[in-house]
Amino acid sequence: MATLFMIILIIFFAILAKYALSETKILKLREKAGQVKIKDEFKQRLKEETNKEIMLNLKDNLRYEIIKDLEKDYKKIIEKLEQENKELKEKLNKQKENYKEYLKNKEQNIKKGQDYEFKIKTFYENLGYKVYPNGYINKKNDKGIDLLAYKNNELHLIQCKCYKNPPKQELIRKFIGDCEVYIKNNQHKLKNKTIYKDFVTSCKNKDYGVIKYLEENKNIINYLIIE
């Protein structure tokens, strides 16, 4: 009986030892699994933090590159605007100089024209005419007639052109037209007057078109060259 009891006790302790060993392994496995889980969580968190840091660095780098590119573009725009501004100033200065030169030449041409009109006025006065300086007095409103020379029943309507180059046919035609308008508008003053149309120029050469026109239209206009 005692022997049986001992056998049962031995079996009980053997089972208990085996169970205890199994529990120990289970605990160890659980502990190991927990460590693995912790390591995995740490790795995942480290990975997330690393990715986050990488993304932040990428954003910073991208922002830096964008700002850098913008600065380059801004610098190019500024340089372009400065160049355009410089060119505009040069253009304006050139236009100012050209305009000053234009006014100077215009003033010289006006004086030259007035001097020539005075010369032609003196020429007709020396021939015994009384001369009215219509162009000098009325300026742009002279209606194309620079001088009016009177003597007895004669009236000379005179256009003066102080030119280096030969006047063109168009100027002759225009002067004739201006004379016809003047005659029409002043018929009450021109009764019993013999009217002559005198186109006077300083250029000793004649344009071919003018030569042909004068040949085909004789006695319509007097073409005089007075240098």
XYZ file of C-alpha atoms in Angstrom, residues 56-216:
161
model
C 10.982 67.126 -43.196
C 14.468 67.271 -44.649
C 13.066 66.769 -48.124
C 10.534 69.536 -47.562
C 13.236 71.829 -46.233
C 15.495 71.019 -49.167
C 12.629 71.429 -51.597
C 11.662 74.729 -50.006
C 15.280 75.855 -50.190
C 15.542 74.873 -53.851
C 12.261 76.627 -54.652
C 13.385 79.782 -52.855
C 16.737 79.547 -54.584
C 15.072 79.202 -57.995
C 12.718 82.074 -57.200
C 15.656 84.220 -56.204
C 17.362 83.389 -59.512
C 14.189 84.178 -61.442
C 13.699 87.386 -59.470
C 17.293 88.388 -60.158
C 16.820 87.721 -63.870
C 13.597 89.743 -63.890
C 15.318 92.641 -62.102
C 18.245 92.514 -64.513
C 15.854 92.424 -67.467
C 13.854 95.369 -66.122
C 17.025 97.327 -65.451
C 18.230 96.635 -68.995
C 14.862 97.634 -70.459
C 14.869 100.765 -68.320
C 18.375 101.587 -69.508
C 17.385 101.064 -73.145
C 14.250 103.161 -72.643
C 16.274 106.002 -71.134
C 18.724 105.826 -74.023
C 15.826 105.820 -76.487
C 14.172 108.802 -74.774
C 17.452 110.700 -74.668
C 17.986 109.963 -78.348
C 14.447 111.110 -79.139
C 15.060 114.300 -77.146
C 18.268 114.949 -79.051
C 16.543 114.206 -82.356
C 13.668 116.501 -81.438
C 16.085 119.268 -80.449
C 17.889 118.774 -83.749
C 14.544 118.783 -85.551
C 13.512 122.052 -83.892
C 16.911 123.537 -84.628
C 16.713 122.522 -88.300
C 13.112 123.678 -88.485
C 14.027 127.046 -87.044
C 16.952 127.311 -89.448
C 14.748 126.324 -92.385
C 12.098 128.849 -91.372
C 14.719 131.583 -91.139
C 16.248 130.425 -94.409
C 12.819 130.524 -96.050
C 12.049 133.960 -94.612
C 15.407 135.292 -95.771
C 14.746 133.938 -99.252
C 11.269 135.494 -99.325
C 12.801 138.826 -98.323
C 15.354 138.452 -101.122
C 12.600 137.801 -103.679
C 10.561 140.675 -102.242
C 13.545 142.973 -102.783
C 13.956 141.584 -106.316
C 10.398 142.566 -107.283
C 10.654 145.899 -105.500
C 13.716 146.679 -107.575
C 11.527 146.062 -110.627
C 9.110 148.736 -109.432
C 6.513 146.510 -107.676
C 4.906 147.100 -104.338
C 5.210 143.800 -102.512
C 3.022 142.510 -99.688
C 4.799 139.834 -97.552
C 1.791 137.574 -97.166
C 3.772 134.520 -95.974
C 5.767 136.437 -93.375
C 2.669 138.126 -91.939
C 0.171 135.270 -92.070
C 2.616 132.370 -91.562
C 0.742 129.056 -92.028
C -2.401 130.901 -93.075
C -0.779 132.358 -96.176
C -2.922 129.997 -98.336
C 0.146 129.011 -100.352
C 0.912 132.582 -101.507
C 4.172 133.958 -100.068
C 4.258 137.352 -101.812
C 1.807 139.589 -103.690
C 3.514 142.042 -106.037
C 1.471 144.963 -107.444
C 2.320 147.359 -110.266
C -0.297 149.241 -112.291
C -2.890 146.636 -113.242
C -0.519 143.726 -112.689
C -0.639 141.298 -109.776
C 1.948 138.615 -109.310
C 1.057 135.750 -106.955
C 4.431 134.427 -105.856
C 5.538 131.176 -104.229
C 9.143 131.064 -102.961
C 11.081 127.803 -102.510
C 14.637 127.950 -101.215
C 15.604 124.379 -102.167
C 18.854 122.545 -102.788
C 17.056 119.909 -104.837
C 14.714 120.630 -107.774
C 11.049 121.105 -106.780
C 8.706 118.369 -107.976
C 5.764 118.710 -110.313
C 3.346 118.212 -107.419
C 4.452 121.524 -105.860
C 3.820 123.347 -109.125
C 0.332 121.857 -109.416
C -0.446 122.714 -105.790
C 0.670 126.304 -106.217
C -1.529 126.702 -109.300
C -4.465 125.330 -107.321
C -3.772 127.702 -104.405
C -3.677 130.629 -106.846
C -7.033 129.673 -108.379
C -8.593 129.491 -104.887
C -7.125 132.895 -103.979
C -8.448 134.448 -107.203
C -11.899 132.965 -106.672
C -12.106 134.239 -103.081
C -10.868 137.741 -103.924
C -12.646 138.548 -107.198
C -13.898 141.903 -105.889
C -10.278 143.028 -105.307
C -8.925 141.674 -108.575
C -11.176 143.343 -111.156
C -9.286 144.512 -114.220
C -6.094 142.936 -112.902
C -3.719 140.925 -115.040
C -2.718 138.068 -112.781
C 0.514 136.122 -113.032
C 1.490 133.008 -111.125
C 5.218 133.069 -110.326
C 6.913 130.004 -108.851
C 10.400 131.056 -107.713
C 13.107 128.648 -106.560
C 16.774 128.865 -105.617
C 17.635 125.530 -107.260
C 19.128 126.025 -110.708
C 18.286 122.478 -111.788
C 14.842 121.480 -113.047
C 13.060 118.241 -112.354
C 12.221 116.264 -115.499
C 8.536 116.111 -114.528
C 8.485 119.897 -114.102
C 10.133 120.430 -117.495
C 7.524 118.258 -119.229
C 4.670 119.944 -117.324
C 5.872 123.441 -118.267
C 6.231 122.406 -121.900
C 2.682 121.050 -121.990
